[in-house]
Structure formats: structure tokens, C-alpha cells
PDB file of C-alpha atoms in Angstrom:
ATOM      1  CA  MET S   3     164.904 128.019  26.918  1.00  0.00           C
ATOM      2  CA  PRO S   4     161.083 127.880  26.939  1.00  0.00           C
ATOM      3  CA  ARG S   5     159.507 124.519  27.808  1.00  0.00           C
ATOM      4  CA  VAL S   6     156.488 123.475  25.784  1.00  0.00           C
ATOM      5  CA  LEU S   7     154.100 120.593  26.421  1.00  0.00           C
ATOM      6  CA  VAL S   8     152.709 119.158  23.187  1.00  0.00           C
ATOM      7  CA  ILE S   9     149.427 117.286  23.772  1.00  0.00           C
ATOM      8  CA  GLU S  10     148.648 115.573  20.480  1.00  0.00           C
ATOM      9  CA  ASP S  11     147.454 112.036  19.706  1.00  0.00           C
ATOM     10  CA  ASP S  12     148.708 111.956  16.107  1.00  0.00           C
ATOM     11  CA  GLU S  13     152.383 111.005  16.170  1.00  0.00           C
ATOM     12  CA  VAL S  14     153.237 112.541  12.792  1.00  0.00           C
ATOM     13  CA  THR S  15     151.708 115.883  13.760  1.00  0.00           C
ATOM     14  CA  ALA S  16     153.329 115.752  17.192  1.00  0.00           C
ATOM     15  CA  ARG S  17     156.786 115.131  15.756  1.00  0.00           C
ATOM     16  CA  GLU S  18     156.278 117.977  13.305  1.00  0.00           C
ATOM     17  CA  ILE S  19     155.354 120.348  16.134  1.00  0.00           C
ATOM     18  CA  VAL S  20     158.259 119.263  18.326  1.00  0.00           C
ATOM     19  CA  ALA S  21     160.752 119.610  15.466  1.00  0.00           C
ATOM     20  CA  GLU S  22     159.528 123.074  14.460  1.00  0.00           C
ATOM     21  CA  LEU S  23     159.516 124.369  18.027  1.00  0.00           C
ATOM     22  CA  SER S  24     163.075 123.114  18.546  1.00  0.00           C
ATOM     23  CA  VAL S  25     164.180 125.086  15.482  1.00  0.00           C
ATOM     24  CA  HIS S  26     162.785 128.166  17.211  1.00  0.00           C
ATOM     25  CA  GLY S  27     164.739 127.551  20.398  1.00  0.00           C
ATOM     26  CA  MET S  28     162.101 125.771  22.485  1.00  0.00           C
ATOM     27  CA  THR S  29     162.241 122.442  24.309  1.00  0.00           C
ATOM     28  CA  ALA S  30     159.115 120.389  23.643  1.00  0.00           C
ATOM     29  CA  GLU S  31     157.775 117.285  25.437  1.00  0.00           C
ATOM     30  CA  TRP S  32     155.040 115.179  23.880  1.00  0.00           C
ATOM     31  CA  VAL S  33     152.112 113.288  25.407  1.00  0.00           C
ATOM     32  CA  ALA S  34     149.371 111.605  23.369  1.00  0.00           C
ATOM     33  CA  ASP S  35     146.471 111.444  25.847  1.00  0.00           C
ATOM     34  CA  GLY S  36     144.257 114.178  27.261  1.00  0.00           C
ATOM     35  CA  LYS S  37     144.232 112.900  30.844  1.00  0.00           C
ATOM     36  CA  GLU S  38     147.998 112.432  30.895  1.00  0.00           C
ATOM     37  CA  GLY S  39     148.432 115.850  29.347  1.00  0.00           C
ATOM     38  CA  LEU S  40     146.330 117.506  32.044  1.00  0.00           C
ATOM     39  CA  SER S  41     148.239 115.650  34.752  1.00  0.00           C
ATOM     40  CA  ARG S  42     151.611 116.650  33.297  1.00  0.00           C
ATOM     41  CA  ALA S  43     150.560 120.257  32.737  1.00  0.00           C
ATOM     42  CA  THR S  44     149.280 120.478  36.309  1.00  0.00           C
ATOM     43  CA  ALA S  45     152.331 118.928  37.963  1.00  0.00           C
ATOM     44  CA  GLN S  46     155.111 120.573  35.960  1.00  0.00           C
ATOM     45  CA  GLY S  47     155.764 124.184  35.081  1.00  0.00           C
ATOM     46  CA  TYR S  48     155.589 124.737  31.326  1.00  0.00           C
ATOM     47  CA  ASP S  49     155.860 128.035  29.510  1.00  0.00           C
ATOM     48  CA  LEU S  50     153.392 127.022  26.795  1.00  0.00           C
ATOM     49  CA  ILE S  51     151.034 124.185  25.865  1.00  0.00           C
ATOM     50  CA  THR S  52     149.969 123.166  22.372  1.00  0.00           C
ATOM     51  CA  LEU S  53     146.725 121.260  22.707  1.00  0.00           C
ATOM     52  CA  ASP S  54     144.936 119.109  20.177  1.00  0.00           C
ATOM     53  CA  ARG S  55     141.173 119.627  20.216  1.00  0.00           C
ATOM     54  CA  MET S  56     140.235 115.948  19.698  1.00  0.00           C
ATOM     55  CA  LEU S  57     142.052 113.643  22.129  1.00  0.00           C
ATOM     56  CA  PRO S  58     141.519 110.192  23.636  1.00  0.00           C
ATOM     57  CA  GLY S  59     140.639 110.069  27.306  1.00  0.00           C
ATOM     58  CA  MET S  60     139.731 113.742  27.602  1.00  0.00           C
ATOM     59  CA  ASP S  61     139.242 116.227  24.795  1.00  0.00           C
ATOM     60  CA  GLY S  62     141.078 119.516  24.473  1.00  0.00           C
ATOM     61  CA  ILE S  63     138.217 121.666  25.763  1.00  0.00           C
ATOM     62  CA  GLU S  64     138.071 119.591  28.948  1.00  0.00           C
ATOM     63  CA  VAL S  65     141.851 119.786  29.353  1.00  0.00           C
ATOM     64  CA  VAL S  66     142.084 123.578  29.080  1.00  0.00           C
ATOM     65  CA  ALA S  67     138.993 124.043  31.261  1.00  0.00           C
ATOM     66  CA  GLY S  68     140.577 121.773  33.878  1.00  0.00           C
ATOM     67  CA  LEU S  69     143.761 123.854  33.844  1.00  0.00           C
ATOM     68  CA  ARG S  70     141.880 127.101  34.302  1.00  0.00           C
ATOM     69  CA  ARG S  71     139.814 125.670  37.171  1.00  0.00           C
ATOM     70  CA  GLN S  72     143.091 124.945  38.943  1.00  0.00           C
ATOM     71  CA  GLN S  73     144.252 128.528  38.369  1.00  0.00           C
ATOM     72  CA  ILE S  74     146.985 127.419  35.960  1.00  0.00           C
ATOM     73  CA  ASP S  75     147.447 130.284  33.501  1.00  0.00           C
ATOM     74  CA  THR S  76     149.972 128.684  31.129  1.00  0.00           C
ATOM     75  CA  PRO S  77     149.252 129.964  27.581  1.00  0.00           C
ATOM     76  CA  VAL S  78     147.444 127.348  25.477  1.00  0.00           C
ATOM     77  CA  LEU S  79     147.543 127.152  21.686  1.00  0.00           C
ATOM     78  CA  MET S  80     144.641 124.925  20.653  1.00  0.00           C
ATOM     79  CA  ILE S  81     145.115 123.003  17.390  1.00  0.00           C
ATOM     80  CA  SER S  82     142.090 121.449  15.744  1.00  0.00           C
ATOM     81  CA  ALA S  83     140.824 119.789  12.597  1.00  0.00           C
ATOM     82  CA  LEU S  84     137.495 121.503  13.325  1.00  0.00           C
ATOM     83  CA  SER S  85     137.455 124.796  11.480  1.00  0.00           C
ATOM     84  CA  ASP S  86     133.993 126.129  12.298  1.00  0.00           C
ATOM     85  CA  VAL S  87     133.750 129.408  14.180  1.00  0.00           C
ATOM     86  CA  ASP S  88     131.553 127.949  16.948  1.00  0.00           C
ATOM     87  CA  ASP S  89     134.232 125.460  17.952  1.00  0.00           C
ATOM     88  CA  ARG S  90     136.870 128.186  17.958  1.00  0.00           C
ATOM     89  CA  VAL S  91     134.675 130.250  20.269  1.00  0.00           C
ATOM     90  CA  ARG S  92     134.159 127.249  22.590  1.00  0.00           C
ATOM     91  CA  GLY S  93     137.895 126.660  22.768  1.00  0.00           C
ATOM     92  CA  LEU S  94     138.712 130.270  23.569  1.00  0.00           C
ATOM     93  CA  ARG S  95     135.894 130.576  26.092  1.00  0.00           C
ATOM     94  CA  ALA S  96     137.132 127.454  27.869  1.00  0.00           C
ATOM     95  CA  GLY S  97     140.464 129.195  28.401  1.00  0.00           C
ATOM     96  CA  GLY S  98     142.487 128.714  25.224  1.00  0.00           C
ATOM     97  CA  ASP S  99     144.644 131.675  24.245  1.00  0.00           C
ATOM     98  CA  ASP S 100     144.774 131.016  20.495  1.00  0.00           C
ATOM     99  CA  TYR S 101     143.240 128.555  18.046  1.00  0.00           C
ATOM    100  CA  LEU S 102     144.902 127.121  14.940  1.00  0.00           C
ATOM    101  CA  THR S 103     143.163 124.838  12.449  1.00  0.00           C
ATOM    102  CA  LYS S 104     144.632 121.778  10.730  1.00  0.00           C
ATOM    103  CA  PRO S 105     146.297 121.444   8.333  1.00  0.00           C
ATOM    104  CA  PHE S 106     148.659 124.202   9.366  1.00  0.00           C
ATOM    105  CA  ALA S 107     152.015 125.498   8.204  1.00  0.00           C
ATOM    106  CA  PRO S 108     154.697 124.708  10.814  1.00  0.00           C
ATOM    107  CA  ASP S 109     156.061 128.257  10.702  1.00  0.00           C
ATOM    108  CA  GLU S 110     152.548 129.610  11.370  1.00  0.00           C
ATOM    109  CA  MET S 111     152.286 127.389  14.445  1.00  0.00           C
ATOM    110  CA  ALA S 112     155.732 128.468  15.689  1.00  0.00           C
ATOM    111  CA  ALA S 113     154.935 132.148  15.104  1.00  0.00           C
ATOM    112  CA  ARG S 114     151.778 131.852  17.202  1.00  0.00           C
ATOM    113  CA  ALA S 115     153.716 130.037  19.923  1.00  0.00           C
ATOM    114  CA  GLU S 116     156.322 132.802  20.027  1.00  0.00           C
ATOM    115  CA  VAL S 117     153.641 135.480  20.314  1.00  0.00           C
ATOM    116  CA  LEU S 118     151.995 133.654  23.232  1.00  0.00           C
ATOM    117  CA  LEU S 119     155.353 133.305  24.975  1.00  0.00           C
ATOM    118  CA  ARG S 120     156.026 136.983  24.446  1.00  0.00           C
ATOM    119  CA  ARG S 121     152.683 137.916  25.987  1.00  0.00           C
ATOM    120  CA  ARG S 122     153.590 135.878  29.076  1.00  0.00           C
ATOM    121  CA  GLN S 123     156.679 137.989  29.730  1.00  0.00           C
ATOM    122  CA  PRO S 124     156.211 140.664  32.403  1.00  0.00           C
ATOM    123  CA  GLN S 125     154.929 143.842  30.807  1.00  0.00           C
ATOM    124  CA  GLN S 126     155.507 147.352  32.070  1.00  0.00           C
ATOM    125  CA  ASN S 127     152.332 149.159  33.030  1.00  0.00           C
ATOM    126  CA  ASP S 128     152.854 151.778  30.339  1.00  0.00           C
ATOM    127  CA  THR S 129     150.280 153.644  28.329  1.00  0.00           C
ATOM    128  CA  ARG S 130     152.629 154.141  25.393  1.00  0.00           C
ATOM    129  CA  LEU S 131     154.223 151.773  22.905  1.00  0.00           C
ATOM    130  CA  ARG S 132     157.508 152.709  21.240  1.00  0.00           C
ATOM    131  CA  VAL S 133     159.449 151.371  18.284  1.00  0.00           C
ATOM    132  CA  GLY S 134     162.405 153.576  17.432  1.00  0.00           C
ATOM    133  CA  ASP S 135     161.082 157.115  17.017  1.00  0.00           C
ATOM    134  CA  LEU S 136     157.499 155.876  16.530  1.00  0.00           C
ATOM    135  CA  GLU S 137     155.208 156.195  19.546  1.00  0.00           C
ATOM    136  CA  LEU S 138     151.626 155.095  20.129  1.00  0.00           C
ATOM    137  CA  ASP S 139     149.590 156.704  22.897  1.00  0.00           C
ATOM    138  CA  LEU S 140     147.166 153.983  24.048  1.00  0.00           C
ATOM    139  CA  VAL S 141     145.043 156.411  26.078  1.00  0.00           C
ATOM    140  CA  ARG S 142     144.542 159.130  23.484  1.00  0.00           C
ATOM    141  CA  HIS S 143     144.717 156.744  20.497  1.00  0.00           C
ATOM    142  CA  VAL S 144     147.289 158.940  18.779  1.00  0.00           C
ATOM    143  CA  ALA S 145     150.475 157.950  16.959  1.00  0.00           C
ATOM    144  CA  TYR S 146     153.615 160.069  16.563  1.00  0.00           C
ATOM    145  CA  ARG S 147     156.719 159.731  14.406  1.00  0.00           C
ATOM    146  CA  LYS S 148     159.566 161.982  15.513  1.00  0.00           C
ATOM    147  CA  ASP S 149     157.014 163.778  17.720  1.00  0.00           C
ATOM    148  CA  GLN S 150     154.859 164.591  14.699  1.00  0.00           C
ATOM    149  CA  PRO S 151     151.233 163.379  15.005  1.00  0.00           C
ATOM    150  CA  LEU S 152     149.992 160.897  12.401  1.00  0.00           C
ATOM    151  CA  THR S 153     146.434 160.806  11.144  1.00  0.00           C
ATOM    152  CA  LEU S 154     145.222 157.215  11.297  1.00  0.00           C
ATOM    153  CA  GLN S 155     141.876 155.658  10.503  1.00  0.00           C
ATOM    154  CA  PRO S 156     140.473 153.293  13.200  1.00  0.00           C
ATOM    155  CA  THR S 157     141.537 150.132  11.358  1.00  0.00           C
ATOM    156  CA  GLU S 158     145.000 151.575  10.714  1.00  0.00           C
ATOM    157  CA  TYR S 159     145.324 152.340  14.417  1.00  0.00           C
ATOM    158  CA  ARG S 160     144.347 148.783  15.391  1.00  0.00           C
ATOM    159  CA  LEU S 161     146.764 147.385  12.826  1.00  0.00           C
ATOM    160  CA  LEU S 162     149.605 149.553  14.114  1.00  0.00           C
ATOM    161  CA  GLU S 163     148.828 148.639  17.724  1.00  0.00           C
ATOM    162  CA  CYS S 164     148.871 144.931  16.812  1.00  0.00           C
ATOM    163  CA  LEU S 165     152.282 145.301  15.170  1.00  0.00           C
ATOM    164  CA  MET S 166     153.757 147.437  17.942  1.00  0.00           C
ATOM    165  CA  ARG S 167     152.557 145.179  20.755  1.00  0.00           C
ATOM    166  CA  ASN S 168     154.573 142.455  19.039  1.00  0.00           C
ATOM    167  CA  SER S 169     157.509 144.564  17.856  1.00  0.00           C
ATOM    168  CA  GLY S 170     160.390 142.512  16.525  1.00  0.00           C
ATOM    169  CA  GLN S 171     158.070 139.537  16.079  1.00  0.00           C
ATOM    170  CA  VAL S 172     156.948 138.258  12.685  1.00  0.00           C
ATOM    171  CA  LEU S 173     153.147 138.147  12.476  1.00  0.00           C
ATOM    172  CA  THR S 174     151.527 136.035   9.798  1.00  0.00           C
ATOM    173  CA  ARG S 175     148.652 137.408   7.740  1.00  0.00           C
ATOM    174  CA  SER S 176     146.313 135.011   9.526  1.00  0.00           C
ATOM    175  CA  MET S 177     147.381 136.296  12.956  1.00  0.00           C
ATOM    176  CA  ILE S 178     146.977 139.927  11.900  1.00  0.00           C
ATOM    177  CA  PHE S 179     143.589 139.292  10.332  1.00  0.00           C
ATOM    178  CA  GLU S 180     142.221 137.607  13.455  1.00  0.00           C
ATOM    179  CA  ALA S 181     143.652 140.259  15.797  1.00  0.00           C
ATOM    180  CA  VAL S 182     142.551 143.318  13.817  1.00  0.00           C
ATOM    181  CA  TRP S 183     139.413 142.193  11.980  1.00  0.00           C
ATOM    182  CA  GLY S 184     138.313 139.544  14.491  1.00  0.00           C
ATOM    183  CA  PHE S 185     137.597 136.572  12.231  1.00  0.00           C
ATOM    184  CA  HIS S 186     139.306 133.880  10.179  1.00  0.00           C
ATOM    185  CA  PHE S 187     141.702 134.902   7.444  1.00  0.00           C
ATOM    186  CA  ASP S 188     140.524 134.552   3.858  1.00  0.00           C
ATOM    187  CA  PRO S 189     143.591 133.718   1.706  1.00  0.00           C
ATOM    188  CA  GLY S 190     141.831 135.241  -1.289  1.00  0.00           C
ATOM    189  CA  THR S 191     141.632 138.741   0.179  1.00  0.00           C
ATOM    190  CA  ASN S 192     144.283 141.448  -0.092  1.00  0.00           C
ATOM    191  CA  VAL S 193     142.770 143.618   2.641  1.00  0.00           C
ATOM    192  CA  ILE S 194     145.822 143.249   4.906  1.00  0.00           C
ATOM    193  CA  ASP S 195     148.254 144.221   2.146  1.00  0.00           C
ATOM    194  CA  VAL S 196     146.114 147.239   1.248  1.00  0.00           C
ATOM    195  CA  HIS S 197     146.021 148.482   4.840  1.00  0.00           C
ATOM    196  CA  ILE S 198     149.717 147.796   5.367  1.00  0.00           C
ATOM    197  CA  GLY S 199     150.429 149.871   2.265  1.00  0.00           C
ATOM    198  CA  ARG S 200     148.356 152.773   3.583  1.00  0.00           C
ATOM    199  CA  LEU S 201     149.971 152.531   7.017  1.00  0.00           C
ATOM    200  CA  ARG S 202     153.450 152.472   5.495  1.00  0.00           C
ATOM    201  CA  ARG S 203     152.785 155.675   3.564  1.00  0.00           C
ATOM    202  CA  LYS S 204     151.895 157.389   6.844  1.00  0.00           C
ATOM    203  CA  ILE S 205     154.545 155.798   9.087  1.00  0.00           C
ATOM    204  CA  ASP S 206     157.530 155.403   6.776  1.00  0.00           C
ATOM    205  CA  GLY S 207     157.666 158.770   5.059  1.00  0.00           C
ATOM    206  CA  ALA S 208     160.368 160.018   2.714  1.00  0.00           C
ATOM    207  CA  GLY S 209     163.759 160.266   4.389  1.00  0.00           C
ATOM    208  CA  GLN S 210     162.710 158.139   7.375  1.00  0.00           C
ATOM    209  CA  SER S 211     164.036 154.709   8.239  1.00  0.00           C
ATOM    210  CA  PRO S 212     161.357 152.106   7.343  1.00  0.00           C
ATOM    211  CA  LEU S 213     159.917 150.386  10.395  1.00  0.00           C
ATOM    212  CA  ILE S 214     157.297 148.118   8.827  1.00  0.00           C
ATOM    213  CA  ARG S 215     158.911 145.137   7.121  1.00  0.00           C
ATOM    214  CA  THR S 216     157.567 142.460   4.826  1.00  0.00           C
ATOM    215  CA  VAL S 217     158.861 138.988   5.694  1.00  0.00           C
ATOM    216  CA  ARG S 218     158.711 137.160   2.407  1.00  0.00           C
ATOM    217  CA  GLY S 219     156.280 134.249   2.389  1.00  0.00           C
ATOM    218  CA  THR S 220     155.245 134.789   6.006  1.00  0.00           C
ATOM    219  CA  GLY S 221     153.796 138.159   6.937  1.00  0.00           C
ATOM    220  CA  TYR S 222     154.852 141.462   8.470  1.00  0.00           C
ATOM    221  CA  MET S 223     156.735 142.878  11.422  1.00  0.00           C
ATOM    222  CA  ILE S 224     157.617 146.259  12.861  1.00  0.00           C
ATOM    223  CA  THR S 225     161.122 146.877  14.140  1.00  0.00           C
ATOM    224  CA  SER S 226     163.768 149.568  14.385  1.00  0.00           C
ATOM    225  CA  ALA S 227     166.536 146.962  14.110  1.00  0.00           C
ATOM    226  CA  PRO S 228     168.777 146.936  11.013  1.00  0.00           C
ATOM    227  CA  GLN S 229     167.180 145.188   8.076  1.00  0.00           C
ATOM    228  CA  ASN S 230     168.209 141.622   7.213  1.00  0.00           C
ATOM    229  CA  ALA S 231     167.827 139.664   3.992  1.00  0.00           C
ATOM    230  CA  SER S 232     164.496 138.039   4.874  1.00  0.00           C
ATOM    231  CA  ALA S 233     162.696 141.257   5.814  1.00  0.00           C
ATOM    232  CA  GLN S 234     162.006 143.882   3.193  1.00  0.00           C
ATOM    233  CA  PRO S 235     160.352 147.304   3.457  1.00  0.00           C
TER     234      PRO S 235
END
């Protein structure tokens, strides 16, 4: 069971994070001070850290920078009430692995945590990604379904790579938008849905088992596993 250190000075937010992570099969410990958080993260082996940006004693940027100086590579999900792009960049440059702004949906936070944990798992040094009979050649930038090449536009390729690198994992629209387009998600845009639709028409052709699923109210995933009630083609 993954161990998560929650560094957050607001008790209500901290309890919300701990509760949501426990629902997703993680054990979370909470500290409310930046200096204590750094000390705990340094002395004990955690699989993930959620880190508030504004903390007493030592702020989140100082905490993550201190971890990286000590060669501690534990994934860090920074959580902040500051939503400007410059602060996000500072947090990621200091060593944060992802950045989530407050207020946030608990399932969005948990989804990001799961993705960071998945990235930490040992990866095979492979130049191809596979989901069922779908294959992505990372060197030639070519996709195949049942050994038949697919013609993808650059954005469609990046979108497919994002999904396949996290196969079996639900990705929220915000996570996809940041990974593929490189900036904050605009809830008023339908650009993700449009591109997913185009990708589906190329990937999930007539007579083929659908791989790209819509997870109602959350986002999308790609999987060859049997479909359940919450995921729809």
C-alpha cells in the first residue's frame, strides 16, 4: 500500500486529502508545518508527497528544493491557492512533479497522485507502447492497430501517447490538457472532446473493440480491459 506524506497547514483540506487518498488505497500521514514536513520526508521513505505551497516555517518551494538538494526523488504533488502560471513554473522548476490549484476536486487530486505513483514504478526501456492490439512506436512516431498503420496528426499523436503511457488510468481533462497542450485547462473549451472524437474514429474503427473510454464526470482512459459501468466508449 503506497505511503503518502501530506504537508498541509489547513486541517480541513488535509483531512479531505487523507480521506480521499485512503479511498484510493493509499496510507496518508499528515504534518502541518514545512520544516517538520521536510524532516519527515527526509527521514522516512514515502512513495508520494502532497505539498501545500504556502506553509508556516518553510514554504512549499523551499521544502521541495530541500528534498531535491538531498537527492530525494520522491514524487511531489504541489497544491496551491496561487493559480498564476509563474508560480506553477517556480514550483515545477524547484523540483515539483505536478501542480494543482485550490480549490480542487478530491478525485482530481487522487487521479494526479495515482499517475505520479505509476510513473515511479520501474519502467521497461522499451521504444513501443502497447494496449491490446494497439501499438505506438515512440521512435518513428507511428501508431498501428492490428498491424495496420494509422494516420495521426501531431496533436493526436501526443494525445494518444499521453493516454497510452497511463493505460488503465483515468486521466482528467485538466491532466490531459496540461500534458498535451502544455498550459492550464479552460473549462469552457471543448478542444479535448473534439480531439478525442477524432482519435476514436481512427483508433476504434468499425468491428474493433473500443479502447478509448469516457469516464463519466471525470475524463478519459485507454484500456483493453472489459468495459465496466463507469467507463463508456
